[in-house]
Structures are given as structure tokens and as C-alpha cells.
Coordinates of C-alpha atoms and ligand atoms in Angstrom, one line a residue:
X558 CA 3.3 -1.1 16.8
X559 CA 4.6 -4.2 18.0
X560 CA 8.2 -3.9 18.7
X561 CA 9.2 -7.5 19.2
X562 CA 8.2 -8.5 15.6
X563 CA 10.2 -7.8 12.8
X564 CA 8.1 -5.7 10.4
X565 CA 9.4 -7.6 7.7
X566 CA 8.0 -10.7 9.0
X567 CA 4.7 -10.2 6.5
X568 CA 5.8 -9.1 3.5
X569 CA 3.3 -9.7 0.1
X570 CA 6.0 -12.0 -1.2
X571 CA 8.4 -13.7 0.8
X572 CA 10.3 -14.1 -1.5
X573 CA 11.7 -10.6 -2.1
X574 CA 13.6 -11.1 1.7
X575 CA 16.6 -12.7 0.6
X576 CA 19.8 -13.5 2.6
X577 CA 22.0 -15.0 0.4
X578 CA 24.4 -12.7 -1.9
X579 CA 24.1 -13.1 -5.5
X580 CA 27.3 -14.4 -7.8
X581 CA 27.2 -15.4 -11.4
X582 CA 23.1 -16.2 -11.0
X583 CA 23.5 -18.1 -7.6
X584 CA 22.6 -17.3 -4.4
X585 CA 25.3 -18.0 -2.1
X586 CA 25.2 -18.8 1.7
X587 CA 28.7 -17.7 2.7
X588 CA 30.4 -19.5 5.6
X589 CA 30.2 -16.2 8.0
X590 CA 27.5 -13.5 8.2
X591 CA 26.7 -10.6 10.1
X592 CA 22.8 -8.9 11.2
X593 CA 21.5 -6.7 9.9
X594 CA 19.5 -4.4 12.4
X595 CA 16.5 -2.5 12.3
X596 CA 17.6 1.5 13.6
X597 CA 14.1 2.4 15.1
X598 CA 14.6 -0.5 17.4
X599 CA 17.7 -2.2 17.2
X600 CA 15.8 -5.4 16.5
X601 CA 17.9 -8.2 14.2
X602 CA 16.0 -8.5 10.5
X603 CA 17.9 -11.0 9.6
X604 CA 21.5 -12.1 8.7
X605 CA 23.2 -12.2 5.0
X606 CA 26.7 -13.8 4.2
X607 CA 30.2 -11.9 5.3
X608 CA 31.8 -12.0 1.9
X609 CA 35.4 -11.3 1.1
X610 CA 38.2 -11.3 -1.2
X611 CA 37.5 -14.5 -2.4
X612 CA 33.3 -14.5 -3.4
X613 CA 34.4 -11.0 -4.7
X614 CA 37.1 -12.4 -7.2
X615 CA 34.2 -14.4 -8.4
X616 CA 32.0 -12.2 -9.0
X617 CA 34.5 -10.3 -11.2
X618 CA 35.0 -13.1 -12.5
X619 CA 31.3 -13.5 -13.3
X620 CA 30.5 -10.7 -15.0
X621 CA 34.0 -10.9 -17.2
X622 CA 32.2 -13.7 -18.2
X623 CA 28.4 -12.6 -18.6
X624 CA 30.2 -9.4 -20.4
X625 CA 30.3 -10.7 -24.3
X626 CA 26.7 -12.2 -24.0
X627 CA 25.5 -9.0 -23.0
X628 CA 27.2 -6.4 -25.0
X629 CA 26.0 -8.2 -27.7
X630 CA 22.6 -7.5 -26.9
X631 CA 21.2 -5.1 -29.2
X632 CA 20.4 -2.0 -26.9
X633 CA 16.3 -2.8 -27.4
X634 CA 17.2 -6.1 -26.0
X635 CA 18.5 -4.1 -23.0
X636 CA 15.9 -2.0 -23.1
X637 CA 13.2 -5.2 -22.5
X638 CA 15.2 -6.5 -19.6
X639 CA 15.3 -3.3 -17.7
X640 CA 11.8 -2.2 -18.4
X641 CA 11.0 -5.8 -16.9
X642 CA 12.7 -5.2 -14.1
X643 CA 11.3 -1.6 -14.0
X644 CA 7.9 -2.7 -13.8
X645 CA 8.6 -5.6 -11.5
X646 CA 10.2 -3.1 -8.9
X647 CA 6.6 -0.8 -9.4
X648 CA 4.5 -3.8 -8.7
X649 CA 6.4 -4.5 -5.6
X650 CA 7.1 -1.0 -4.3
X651 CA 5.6 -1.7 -1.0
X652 CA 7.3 -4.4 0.1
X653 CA 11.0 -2.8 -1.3
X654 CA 9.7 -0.1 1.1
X655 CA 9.2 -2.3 4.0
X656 CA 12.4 -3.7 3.6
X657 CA 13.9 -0.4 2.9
X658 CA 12.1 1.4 6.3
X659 CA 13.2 -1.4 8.5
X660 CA 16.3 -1.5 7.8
X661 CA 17.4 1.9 7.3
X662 CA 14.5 3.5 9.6
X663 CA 12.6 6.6 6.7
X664 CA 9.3 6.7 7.2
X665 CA 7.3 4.0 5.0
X666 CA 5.9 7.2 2.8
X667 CA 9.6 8.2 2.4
X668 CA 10.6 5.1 1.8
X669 CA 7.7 4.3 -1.5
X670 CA 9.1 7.5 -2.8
X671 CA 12.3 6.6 -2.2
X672 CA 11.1 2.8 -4.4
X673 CA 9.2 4.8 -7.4
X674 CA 12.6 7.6 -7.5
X675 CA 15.1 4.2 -7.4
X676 CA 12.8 3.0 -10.3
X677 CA 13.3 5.8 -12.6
X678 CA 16.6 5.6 -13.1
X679 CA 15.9 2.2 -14.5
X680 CA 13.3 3.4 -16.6
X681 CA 15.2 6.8 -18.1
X682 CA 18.1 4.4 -18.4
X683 CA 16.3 1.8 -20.4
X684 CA 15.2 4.3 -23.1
X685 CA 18.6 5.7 -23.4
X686 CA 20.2 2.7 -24.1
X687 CA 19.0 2.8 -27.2
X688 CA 20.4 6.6 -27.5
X689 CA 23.6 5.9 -27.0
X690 CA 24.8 7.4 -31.2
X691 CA 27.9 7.2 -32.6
X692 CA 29.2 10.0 -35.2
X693 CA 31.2 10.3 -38.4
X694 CA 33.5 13.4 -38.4
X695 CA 33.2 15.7 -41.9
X696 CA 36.9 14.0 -43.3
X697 CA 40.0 16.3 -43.7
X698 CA 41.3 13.9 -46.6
X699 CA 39.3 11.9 -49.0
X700 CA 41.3 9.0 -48.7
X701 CA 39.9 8.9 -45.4
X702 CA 36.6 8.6 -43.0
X703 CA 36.4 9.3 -39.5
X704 CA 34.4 7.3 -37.7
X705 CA 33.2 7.1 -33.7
X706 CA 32.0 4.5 -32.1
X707 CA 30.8 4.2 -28.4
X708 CA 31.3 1.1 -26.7
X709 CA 30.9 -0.2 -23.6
X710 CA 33.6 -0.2 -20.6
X711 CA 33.6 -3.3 -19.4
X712 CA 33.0 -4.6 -16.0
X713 CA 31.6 -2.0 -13.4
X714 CA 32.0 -2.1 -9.5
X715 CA 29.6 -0.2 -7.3
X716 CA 29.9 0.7 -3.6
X717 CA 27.2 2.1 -2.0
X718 CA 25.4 4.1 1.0
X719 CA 23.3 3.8 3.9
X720 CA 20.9 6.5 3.5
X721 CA 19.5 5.8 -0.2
X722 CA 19.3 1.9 -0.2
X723 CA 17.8 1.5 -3.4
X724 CA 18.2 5.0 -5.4
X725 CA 21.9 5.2 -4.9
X726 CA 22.1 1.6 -6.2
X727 CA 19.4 2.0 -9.1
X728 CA 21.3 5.2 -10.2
X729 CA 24.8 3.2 -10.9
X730 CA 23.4 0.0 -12.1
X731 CA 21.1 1.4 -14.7
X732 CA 23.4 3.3 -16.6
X733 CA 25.5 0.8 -16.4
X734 CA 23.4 -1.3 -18.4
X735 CA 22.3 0.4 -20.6
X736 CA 25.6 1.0 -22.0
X737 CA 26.2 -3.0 -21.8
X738 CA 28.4 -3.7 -19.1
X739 CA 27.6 -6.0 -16.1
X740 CA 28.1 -5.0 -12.4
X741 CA 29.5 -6.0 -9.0
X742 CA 27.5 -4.4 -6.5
X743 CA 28.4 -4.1 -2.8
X744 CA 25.4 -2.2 -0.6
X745 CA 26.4 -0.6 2.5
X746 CA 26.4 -2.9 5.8
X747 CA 23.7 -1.1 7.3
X748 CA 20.9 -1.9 4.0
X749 CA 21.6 -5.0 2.0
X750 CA 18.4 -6.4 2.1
X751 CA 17.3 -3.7 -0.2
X752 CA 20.1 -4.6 -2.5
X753 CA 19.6 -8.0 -2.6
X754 CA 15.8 -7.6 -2.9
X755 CA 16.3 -5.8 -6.0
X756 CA 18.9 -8.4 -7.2
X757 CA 15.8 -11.3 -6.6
X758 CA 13.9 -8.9 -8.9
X759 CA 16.6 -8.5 -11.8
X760 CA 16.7 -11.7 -11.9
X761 CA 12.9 -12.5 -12.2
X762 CA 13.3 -9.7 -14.9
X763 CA 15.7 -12.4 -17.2
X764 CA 18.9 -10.7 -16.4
X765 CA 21.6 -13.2 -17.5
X766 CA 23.5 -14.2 -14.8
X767 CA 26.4 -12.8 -13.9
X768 CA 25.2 -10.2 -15.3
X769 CA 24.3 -8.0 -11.9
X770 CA 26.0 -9.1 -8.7
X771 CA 25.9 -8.6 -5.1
X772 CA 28.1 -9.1 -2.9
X773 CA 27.7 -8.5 1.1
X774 CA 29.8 -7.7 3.7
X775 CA 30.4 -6.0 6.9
X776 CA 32.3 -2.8 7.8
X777 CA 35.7 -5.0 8.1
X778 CA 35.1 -7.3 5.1
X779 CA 33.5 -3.9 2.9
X780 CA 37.3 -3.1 2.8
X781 CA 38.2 -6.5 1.5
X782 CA 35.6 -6.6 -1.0
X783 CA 37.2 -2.9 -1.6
X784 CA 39.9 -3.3 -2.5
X785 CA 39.4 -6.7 -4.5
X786 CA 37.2 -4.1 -6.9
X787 CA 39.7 -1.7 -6.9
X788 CA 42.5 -3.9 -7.7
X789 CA 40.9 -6.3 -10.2
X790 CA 41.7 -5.3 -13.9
X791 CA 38.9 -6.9 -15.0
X792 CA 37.3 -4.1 -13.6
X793 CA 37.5 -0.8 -15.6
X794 CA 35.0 1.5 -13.9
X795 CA 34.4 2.1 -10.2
X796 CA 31.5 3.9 -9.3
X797 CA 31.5 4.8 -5.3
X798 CA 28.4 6.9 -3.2
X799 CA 29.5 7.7 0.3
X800 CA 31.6 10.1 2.1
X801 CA 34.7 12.1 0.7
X802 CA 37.1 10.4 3.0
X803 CA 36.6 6.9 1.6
X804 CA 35.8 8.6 -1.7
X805 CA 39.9 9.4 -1.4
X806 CA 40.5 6.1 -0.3
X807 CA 39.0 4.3 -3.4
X808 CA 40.3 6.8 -5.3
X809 CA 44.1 6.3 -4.1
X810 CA 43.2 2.5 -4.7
X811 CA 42.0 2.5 -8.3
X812 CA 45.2 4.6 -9.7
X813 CA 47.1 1.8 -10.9
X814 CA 45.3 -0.1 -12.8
X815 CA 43.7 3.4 -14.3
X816 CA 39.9 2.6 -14.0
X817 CA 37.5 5.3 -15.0
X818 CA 35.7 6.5 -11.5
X819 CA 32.4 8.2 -11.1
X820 CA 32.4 9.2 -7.5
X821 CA 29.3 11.0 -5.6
X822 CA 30.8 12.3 -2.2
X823 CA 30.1 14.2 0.9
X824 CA 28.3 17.8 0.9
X825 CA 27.5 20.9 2.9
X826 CA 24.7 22.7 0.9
X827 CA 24.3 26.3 1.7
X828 CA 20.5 27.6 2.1
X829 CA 20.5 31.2 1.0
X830 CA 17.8 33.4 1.8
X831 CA 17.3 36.9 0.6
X832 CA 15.0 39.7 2.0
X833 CA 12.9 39.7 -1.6
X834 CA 12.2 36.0 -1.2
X835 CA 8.7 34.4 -0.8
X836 CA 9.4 33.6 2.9
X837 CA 6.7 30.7 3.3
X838 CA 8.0 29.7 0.1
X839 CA 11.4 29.5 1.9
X840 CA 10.5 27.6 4.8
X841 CA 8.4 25.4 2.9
X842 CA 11.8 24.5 0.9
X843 CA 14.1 24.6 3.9
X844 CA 11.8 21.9 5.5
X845 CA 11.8 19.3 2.8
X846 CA 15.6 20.2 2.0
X847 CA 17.2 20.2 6.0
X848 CA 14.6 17.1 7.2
X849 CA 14.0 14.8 4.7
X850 CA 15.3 11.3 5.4
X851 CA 15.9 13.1 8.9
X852 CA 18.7 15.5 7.7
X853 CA 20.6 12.2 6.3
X854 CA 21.2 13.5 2.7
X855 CA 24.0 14.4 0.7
X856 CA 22.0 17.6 -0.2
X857 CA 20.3 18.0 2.9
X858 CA 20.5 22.5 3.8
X859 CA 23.7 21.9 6.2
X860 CA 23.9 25.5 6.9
X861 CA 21.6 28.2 6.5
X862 CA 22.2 32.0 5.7
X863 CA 19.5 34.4 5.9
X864 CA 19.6 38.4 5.2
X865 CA 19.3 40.6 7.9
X866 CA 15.5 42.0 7.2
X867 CA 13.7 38.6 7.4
X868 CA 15.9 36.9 9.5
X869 CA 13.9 36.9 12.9
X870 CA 10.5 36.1 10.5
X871 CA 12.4 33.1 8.6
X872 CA 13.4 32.2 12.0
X873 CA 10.0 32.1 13.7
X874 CA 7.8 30.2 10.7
X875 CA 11.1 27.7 10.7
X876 CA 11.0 26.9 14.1
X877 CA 6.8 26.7 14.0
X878 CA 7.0 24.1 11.1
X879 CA 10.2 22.0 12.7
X880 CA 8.4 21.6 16.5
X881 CA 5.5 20.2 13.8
X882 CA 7.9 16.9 12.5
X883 CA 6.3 13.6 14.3
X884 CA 9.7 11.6 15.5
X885 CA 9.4 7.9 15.7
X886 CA 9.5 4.4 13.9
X887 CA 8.8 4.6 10.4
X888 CA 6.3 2.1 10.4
X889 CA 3.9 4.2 12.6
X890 CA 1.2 6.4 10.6
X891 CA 1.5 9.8 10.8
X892 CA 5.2 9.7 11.6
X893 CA 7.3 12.3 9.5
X894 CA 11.0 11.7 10.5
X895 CA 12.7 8.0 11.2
X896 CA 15.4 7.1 13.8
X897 CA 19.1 7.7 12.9
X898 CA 21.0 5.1 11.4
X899 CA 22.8 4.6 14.4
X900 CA 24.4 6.0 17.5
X901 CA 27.5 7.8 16.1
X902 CA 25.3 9.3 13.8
X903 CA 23.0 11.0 16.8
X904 CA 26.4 11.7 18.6
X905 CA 27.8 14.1 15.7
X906 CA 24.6 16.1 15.8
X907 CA 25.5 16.3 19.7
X908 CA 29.1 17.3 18.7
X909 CA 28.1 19.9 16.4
X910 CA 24.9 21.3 18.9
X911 CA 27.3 21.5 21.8
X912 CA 30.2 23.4 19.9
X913 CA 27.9 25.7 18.3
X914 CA 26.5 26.7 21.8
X915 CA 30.0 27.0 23.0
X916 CA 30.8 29.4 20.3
X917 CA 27.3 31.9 21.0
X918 CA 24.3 29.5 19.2
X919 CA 21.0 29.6 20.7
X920 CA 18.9 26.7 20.5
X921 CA 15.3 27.8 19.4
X922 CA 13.9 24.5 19.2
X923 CA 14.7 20.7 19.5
X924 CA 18.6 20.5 20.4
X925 CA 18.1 16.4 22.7
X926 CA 18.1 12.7 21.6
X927 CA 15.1 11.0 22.0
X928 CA 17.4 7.7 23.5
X929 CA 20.3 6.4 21.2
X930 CA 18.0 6.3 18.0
X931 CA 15.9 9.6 17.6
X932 CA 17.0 13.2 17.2
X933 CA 14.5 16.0 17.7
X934 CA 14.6 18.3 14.8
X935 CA 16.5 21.4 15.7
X936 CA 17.0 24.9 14.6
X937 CA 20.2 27.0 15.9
X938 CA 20.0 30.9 15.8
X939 CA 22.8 33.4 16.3
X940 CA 25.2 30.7 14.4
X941 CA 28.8 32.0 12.9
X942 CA 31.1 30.2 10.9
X943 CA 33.4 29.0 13.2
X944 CA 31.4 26.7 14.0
X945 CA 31.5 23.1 13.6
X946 CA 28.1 22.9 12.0
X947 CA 28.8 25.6 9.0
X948 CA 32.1 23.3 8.0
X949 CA 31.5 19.8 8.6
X950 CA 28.4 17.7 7.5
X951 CA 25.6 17.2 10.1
X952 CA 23.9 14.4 7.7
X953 CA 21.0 15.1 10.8
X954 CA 18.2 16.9 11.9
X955 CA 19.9 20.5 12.6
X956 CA 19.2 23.8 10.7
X957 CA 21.7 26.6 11.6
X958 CA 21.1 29.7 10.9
X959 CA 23.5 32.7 10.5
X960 CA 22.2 36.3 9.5
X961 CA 24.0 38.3 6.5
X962 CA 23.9 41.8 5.1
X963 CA 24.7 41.3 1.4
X964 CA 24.6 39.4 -1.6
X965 CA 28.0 39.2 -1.7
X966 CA 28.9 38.5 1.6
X967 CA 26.1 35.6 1.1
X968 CA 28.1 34.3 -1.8
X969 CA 31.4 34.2 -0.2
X970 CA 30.1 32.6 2.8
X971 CA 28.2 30.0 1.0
X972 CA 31.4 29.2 -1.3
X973 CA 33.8 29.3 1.5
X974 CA 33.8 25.3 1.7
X975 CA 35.8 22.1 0.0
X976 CA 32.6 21.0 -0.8
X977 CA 30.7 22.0 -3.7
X978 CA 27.4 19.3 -4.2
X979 CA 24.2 21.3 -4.0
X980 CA 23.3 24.7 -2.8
X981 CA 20.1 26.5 -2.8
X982 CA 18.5 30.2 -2.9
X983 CA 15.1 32.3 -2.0
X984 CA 14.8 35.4 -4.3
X985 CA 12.3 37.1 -6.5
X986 CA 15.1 39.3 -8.2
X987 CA 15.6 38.2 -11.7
X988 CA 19.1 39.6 -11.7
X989 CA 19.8 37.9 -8.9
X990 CA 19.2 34.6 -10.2
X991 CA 22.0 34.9 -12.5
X992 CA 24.2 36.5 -10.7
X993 CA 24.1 34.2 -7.3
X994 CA 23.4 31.2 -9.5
X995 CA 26.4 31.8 -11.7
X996 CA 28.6 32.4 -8.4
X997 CA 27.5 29.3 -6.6
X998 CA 30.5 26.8 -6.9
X999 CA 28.2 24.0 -6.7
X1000 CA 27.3 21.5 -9.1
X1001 CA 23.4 21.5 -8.2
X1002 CA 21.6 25.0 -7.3
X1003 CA 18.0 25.1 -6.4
X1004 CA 16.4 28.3 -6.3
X1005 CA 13.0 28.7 -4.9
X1006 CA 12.9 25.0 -4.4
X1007 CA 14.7 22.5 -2.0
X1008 CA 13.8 19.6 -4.0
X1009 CA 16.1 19.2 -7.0
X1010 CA 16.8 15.3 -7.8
X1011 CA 15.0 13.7 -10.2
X1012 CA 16.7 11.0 -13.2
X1013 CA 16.6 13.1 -16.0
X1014 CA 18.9 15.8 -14.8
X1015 CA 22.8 15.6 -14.2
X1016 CA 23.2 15.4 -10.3
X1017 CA 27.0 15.6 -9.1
X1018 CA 29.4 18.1 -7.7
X1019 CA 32.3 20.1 -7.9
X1020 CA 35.5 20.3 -5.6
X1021 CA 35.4 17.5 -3.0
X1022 CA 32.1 16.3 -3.5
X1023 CA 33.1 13.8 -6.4
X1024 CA 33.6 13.3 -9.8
X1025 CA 30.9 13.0 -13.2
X1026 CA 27.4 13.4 -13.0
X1027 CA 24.8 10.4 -12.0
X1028 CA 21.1 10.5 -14.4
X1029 CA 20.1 12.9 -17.2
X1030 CA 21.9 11.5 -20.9
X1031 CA 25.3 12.4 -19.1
X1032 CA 25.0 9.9 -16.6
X1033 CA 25.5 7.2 -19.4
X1034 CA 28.9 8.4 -20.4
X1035 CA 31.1 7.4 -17.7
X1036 CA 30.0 3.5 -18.9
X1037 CA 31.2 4.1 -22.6
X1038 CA 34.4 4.1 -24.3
X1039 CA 34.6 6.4 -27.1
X1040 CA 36.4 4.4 -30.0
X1041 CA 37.4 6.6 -33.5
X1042 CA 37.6 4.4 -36.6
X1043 CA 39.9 5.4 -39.1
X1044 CA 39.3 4.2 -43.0
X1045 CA 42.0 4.9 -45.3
X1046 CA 42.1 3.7 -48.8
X1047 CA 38.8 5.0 -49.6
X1048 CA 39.6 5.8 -53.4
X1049 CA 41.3 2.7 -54.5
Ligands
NAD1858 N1 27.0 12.6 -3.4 C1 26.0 11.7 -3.2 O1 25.2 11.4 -4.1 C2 25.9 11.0 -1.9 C3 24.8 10.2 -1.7 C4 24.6 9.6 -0.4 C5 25.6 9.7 0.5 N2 26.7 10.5 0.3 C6 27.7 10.7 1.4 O2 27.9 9.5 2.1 C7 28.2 9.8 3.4 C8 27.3 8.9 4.3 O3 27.2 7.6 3.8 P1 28.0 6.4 4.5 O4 28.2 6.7 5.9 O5 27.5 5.1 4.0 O6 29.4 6.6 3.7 P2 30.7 5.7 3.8 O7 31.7 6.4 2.9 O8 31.1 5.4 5.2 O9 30.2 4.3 3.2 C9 29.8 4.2 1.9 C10 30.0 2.8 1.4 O10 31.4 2.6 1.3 C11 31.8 1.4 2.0 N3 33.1 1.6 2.5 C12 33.5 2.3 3.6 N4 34.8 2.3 3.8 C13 35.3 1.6 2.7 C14 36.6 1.2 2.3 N5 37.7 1.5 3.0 N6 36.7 0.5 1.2 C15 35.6 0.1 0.5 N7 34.4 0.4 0.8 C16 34.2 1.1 1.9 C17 30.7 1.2 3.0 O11 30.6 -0.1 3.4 C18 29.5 1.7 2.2 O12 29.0 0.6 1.4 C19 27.9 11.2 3.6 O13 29.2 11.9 3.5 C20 27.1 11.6 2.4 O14 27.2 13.0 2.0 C21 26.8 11.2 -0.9
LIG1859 O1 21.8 11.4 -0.4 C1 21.9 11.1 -1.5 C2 20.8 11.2 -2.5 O2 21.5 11.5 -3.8 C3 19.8 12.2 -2.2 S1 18.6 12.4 -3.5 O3 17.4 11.7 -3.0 O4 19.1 11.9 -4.7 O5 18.4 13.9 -3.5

């Protein structure tokens, strides 16, 4: 591959590569910008406007004002709009994944899945607009009826991630409106063209303007535009993706003008295996769990706990199947795991290797940066929990693997965290299910499976790793307000 062109120099439509942040319907050029960088090679893909306070008062401001028109929409209005923009996003799937690989670095194959998955929030979301029923309560005096209404919130912020460019904005936005309210998006510094790709797209789609917004900034300026979202009024819902710590931060930032939050945070999944398991099975899900997106998801396996009589053999066929991932740029066939997003993010799975070792790890394969980019995918043996890598998030390519006696030691251990987002175990023991599944203080539990995300189901945490739930019919509440009518009079 050629490194000194940018790979999104030939897209099918040209058109989808847009620099310029969208506000009220125009794209706007901003006075200062900022690159944005391709991780596999550290090539510039282009630059997009440094917004701030300002350009994000007027995008509030925008969608305060595209609000009424849309509201009023009747929810198959909605509906049209979004499947529009659904089937626009389909048709254009590979160049969204170009964008999306070059500049945040998953393979082009992860990165199309990554498209269709982004996609189908839009879709589920589109269909339950028009599901979103009121009720009328059985009365306790005949001079009365209770009535309930759901109405949308109002305007909606979203602040998102790196690692999900297009799913973790797809996942807010739908919902959002579906249930009526516009939104004021900001992407993460490291992907905006994604963003504003899929912004071009909404609004080829007929969404009114002001109606979705986007407004970029750098690290600095993502603070600005913050706390503009957080302060604003106008705004009554924040919905934030990203780590707990900034999770906190919004958090502390919304309380006084009382907004309702939805808040996806940080995670450190436990990856239970038991000696009944299907052990192929196991690795199989262990693989797809610990090194998709090259370890840089929120349920990525962070720690793994295997039972004494198939530890050595879990082990083994891990360690055969993780020498097997091809590391390099995305855009190169046959390449299974992308660069980093950048060098702090290759330095924390150095932090957490070297501590581990410190503390009695072995490292049974991988364990080195390939340069400042690339991380060799890595399983640890002989791993205890005082270790760095059993308490913090890795978000990278490292499977550590600590051996356990019981079920019940397995359970404490896997619980013995502030984070609670997903969790996953290997049995064939029916009882077992229940049991461990019931004990898990997590708000997503895989069993036999290390692939659980998908629209129609409720994905969210307990504990520290956020608030609500994003997808399945759930996902639609935290954009309504629940309003009860109360008619007196009825037997004059
Ligand atoms: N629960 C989930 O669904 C989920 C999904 C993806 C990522 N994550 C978590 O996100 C983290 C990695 O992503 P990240 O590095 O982009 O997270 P991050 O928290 O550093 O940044 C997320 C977003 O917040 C913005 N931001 C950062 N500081 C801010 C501030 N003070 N005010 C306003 N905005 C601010 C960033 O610009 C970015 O858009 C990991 O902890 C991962 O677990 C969680
Ligand atoms: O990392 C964040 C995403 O939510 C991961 S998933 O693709 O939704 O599982």
C-alpha cells in the first residue's frame, strides 16, 4: 500500500469527505482547525474547523429552533426520514468504512461491519418511533380520567468516542429521533470525518436543518463545546460515550440545570471459563471478545479467569489462535488487527505488561510494539489480581489469564471491580447458568458467546460504567417525557 497517499484520496463519492462542521443546515468553515490523522501512519487526512463556545451556542440554538417543526412530525414522517437516511448510509457503506479505517485505523472488514451495525440503530429506531404508546390508567373516581402522554425531551447533546466512529454516534442520534428531538453532536477529535460524513448523508436524507448538528473540535476546544452543552438550558438531555472519568466530569457539569443523562462509560469485562465448557468454543469467543477493534472496546475480555482443570489447554489453543492475528494498516488484505489510536494508547498496554511481569506474569506470546502504532496481540499467564491489568482497562491487545478453583471464587473475583459493563462465561452446566449469570454485577453477560451487541437489545452497565441502556425499545426512553393528563369534570 502506498503510504504517502491518503487512502481517502479515491473515495466513490467525494462528496461524503467533508470538512466543514454542520450548524442549523450549513456547513461552516470555522476560523481555526486542527488534522485529523490517520493512526496506521500518522499521515494528515485532512483538517475540519476548531469550534467553540460560540458555533456551539448556535447550534443549540439551531435545534431549539428546528425542535417545533419536527416534533410535529407525525412519527411515520420520522420514520421516512430515517429509513432514507438508513438506506443512504447502506448504499455508501464502503466509503463510511474508508473514512472510518483511515482515520481510526480497524481493518476495512471491521470497519463495513462497524457501517451496517451503525446502520441498525437507525433502522430499529425508525420503526419504533412509531411505538412510542401512551396509556390511560383504569380511573379511581368517575369524575375523572387518567391519561399518559409521552413527549419528547427536547434538545439532545451527544459526545462521543474514538473507537466506534459511527455506531456510538448512530446509537444516540437515532433514538433521539425517533422520539422527536433534534441533536448537537460533537465526535471525538480523533474521528470526525465519520461524523460529518454521516451528517452530509442526513442531510441528503431531508433532515430539516437544524435538526442534526455537528460540531468539531479538538481535545482543548472538546471541553468548550462541553461545557457549552452542559450548561445550555435549552439542552435537556446529555448523552456521553467515553471513559468514566470524563463520564464524572459531564456528570458534575449537567447538575444544575438538571438535564436527563444517558451515560455509556469505561469497563473491565471478566471472561470466565469453567472446566465443563466447550473449550474451542471458549477460545473462539475469547478471540473475537479480547481482539476485536484490537482490544479497543468497552467490552473487550479485560481479564480473564480460567478454572484450574483446563487452564494450561485454554492457555495453549489461546495463545495458538493470538500468534495467528495479521498486525498492520487496515487497508491491507488479509490484515486482522489495525494500529492503535495513538501512542499513549500503546504505552498503557506497556504499563500494564511491565507491572504484570513485575508482580510474577509470564508472557506466552506477543508482549512488544511494533513502532509507536502496532501492538502485538498478547496473552499473560500466571496473572493475580494485584495487577494493574485485572483493575484498570487495557482498551488493547492483552489477554491475562489468572487460574481459579471455584465457582464462587470465580464470581467474587470477576465482581470485585467498580465497573460493571459486560462480562462473559464458558459452561455447559444448566444450573450454572443461572446461578453465575444471576451473580454477575454486570449489565451485559454473554455466555458461550463473546459477541453480544446488536440494536435490538438494551446494552448498558451497572456501577461506574454509566447510566440507562442504549438500543432495544428501552433505548427510546431516556428521549421522552412522560406527561399524565388529568380530566376532571367528566360527569357534568
Ligand atoms: N460504554 C460504552 O458504550 C463505551 C463505548 C466506547 C468507549 N467507551 C469508553 O471510552 C473510553 C475510551 O474512549 P475515549 O478515549 O474517546 O474516551 P474519552 O472520555 O477520553 O473521550 C470521549 C469523548 O469525550 C470528549 N471529552 C473528553 N474530555 C471532555 C471534557 N472534559 N468535556 C467534554 N468532552 C470531553 C472527547 O473529545 C470525546 O469526544 C474507554 O474508557 C471506553 O471504555 C465506553
Ligand atoms: O466500545 C464500544 C461499543 O459499544 C462496542 S460494541 O460494538 O457496541 O460492542
Amino acid at each position: 500500500m502506498d503510504m504517502k497517499t491518503s487512502p481517502i484520496a479515491t473515495l466513490n463519492d467525494a462528496g461524503l469527505l467533508k470538512t466543514q462542521a454542520l450548524i442549523g443546515g450549513e456547513w461552516i468553515a470555522g476560523a481555526a482547525h486542527f488534522d485529523v490523522n490517520d493512526p496506521a501512519t500518522g499521515l494528515k487526512l485532512a483538517e475540519v474547523p476548531n469550534l467553540g463556545t460560540p458555533e456551539t451556542l448556535d447550534a443549540i440554538a439551531a435545534a431549539d429552533k428546528a425542535w417545533p417543526a419536527w416534533r410535529a412530525k407525525t412519527a411515520k414522517e420520522r420514520h421516512a426520514v430515517m429509513m432514507k437516511w438508513f438506506s443512504l448510509i447502506v448504499a455508501n457503506a464502503d466509503d463510511l468504512a474508508r473514512i472510518l479505517t483511515a482515520e481510526q485505523g480497524k481493518p476495512l472488514a471491521e470497519a463495513r461491519g462497524e457501517v451496517v451495525y451503525g446502520a441498525s440503530f437507525i433502522e430499529w429506531f425508525a420503526e419504533e418511533a412509531k411505538r412510542v404508546y401512551g396509556e390511560t390508567i383504569p380511573t379511581t373516581d368517575n369524575g375523572k380520567r387518567y391519561i399518559i402522554l409521552k413527549q419528547p425531551v427536547g434538545v439532545c447533546a451527544a459526545i462521543t468516542p474514538w473507537n466506534f466512529p459511527i455506531a456510538m454516534i448512530t446509537r444516540k442520534v437515532a433514538p433521539a429521533l425517533a422520539a422527536g428531538c433534534p441533536v448537537v453532536i460533537k465526535p471525538a477529535e480523533q474521528t470526525p470525518l465519520s461524523a460529518l460524513a454521516l451528517a452530509e448523508l442526513a442531510q441528503r436524507a431531508g433532515m430539516p436543518a437544524g435538526v442534526l448538528n455537528v460540531v468539531t473540535a479538538d481535545g482543548a476546544n472538546s471541553v468548550l463545546v462541553g461545557k457549552a452543552l452542559c450548561e445550555s438550558d435549552a439542552v435537556r438531555h446529555l448523552s456521553f460515550t467515553g471513559s468514566t472519568e470524563v463520564g464524572r466530569i459531564l456528570m458534575r457539569q449537567c447538575a444544575p440545570t438538571i438535564k436527563k443523562l444517558s451515560l455509556e462509560l469505561g469497563g473491565n469485562a471478566p471472561f470466565i471459563v469453567f472446566d465443563d465448557a466447550d473449550i474451542d468454543s471458549a477460545v473462539e469467543g475469547a478471540m473475537i471478545s479480547k481482539y476485536r477493534n484490537a482490544g479497543q472496546t468497552c467490552v473487550c475480555a479485560n481479564r480473564f479467569y480460567v478454572q484450574e482443570g483446563v487452564y494450561e489447554t485454554f492457555i495453549a489453543r489461546l495463545t495458538e489462535k493470538a500468534r495467528g492475528i495479521k498486525v498492520g494498516n487496515g487497508f491491507e488484505p488479509g490484515i486482522n488487527q489495525g494500529p492503535m489510536i495513538d501512542g499513549n494508547a500503546v504505552a498503557k498496554v506497556e504499563a500494564h505488561i511491565s507491572d504484570a511481569l513485575a508482580k510474577g506474569a509470564r508472557v506466552v506470546v506477543g508482549g512488544a510494539r511494533i513502532d509507536d502504532r502496532f501492538f502485538t496481540p498478547t496473552v499473560l499467564a500466571d496473572v493475580s489480581s494485584e495487577m494493574l491489568c485485572t483493575k484498570e482497562e487495557t482498551f488493547g491487545p492483552l489477554a491475562p489469564v489468572m487460574k481459579f478453583r471455584t465457582e464462587a471464587e470465580a464470581v467474587a473475583l470477576a465482581n470485585a471491580t467498580e465497573f460493571g459493563l459486560a462480562s462473559y462465561f464458558y459452561t455447559r452446566d444448566v444450573g450454572r447458568i443461572f446461578r453465575v449469570g444471576e451473580a454477575l454485577e454486570y449489565g451485559m453477560v454473554g455466555i458461550n458467546t463473546g459477541l453480544i451487541s446488536t440494536a435490538e437489545v438494551p446494552f448498558g452497565g451497572f456501577k461506574q460504567s454509566g447510566l440507562g441502556r442504549e438500543g432495544s425499545h428501552q433505548g427510546i426512553e431516556d428521549y421522552l417525557e412522560v406527561k399524565y393528563l388529568c380530566l376532571g369534570d367528566i360527569g357534568k
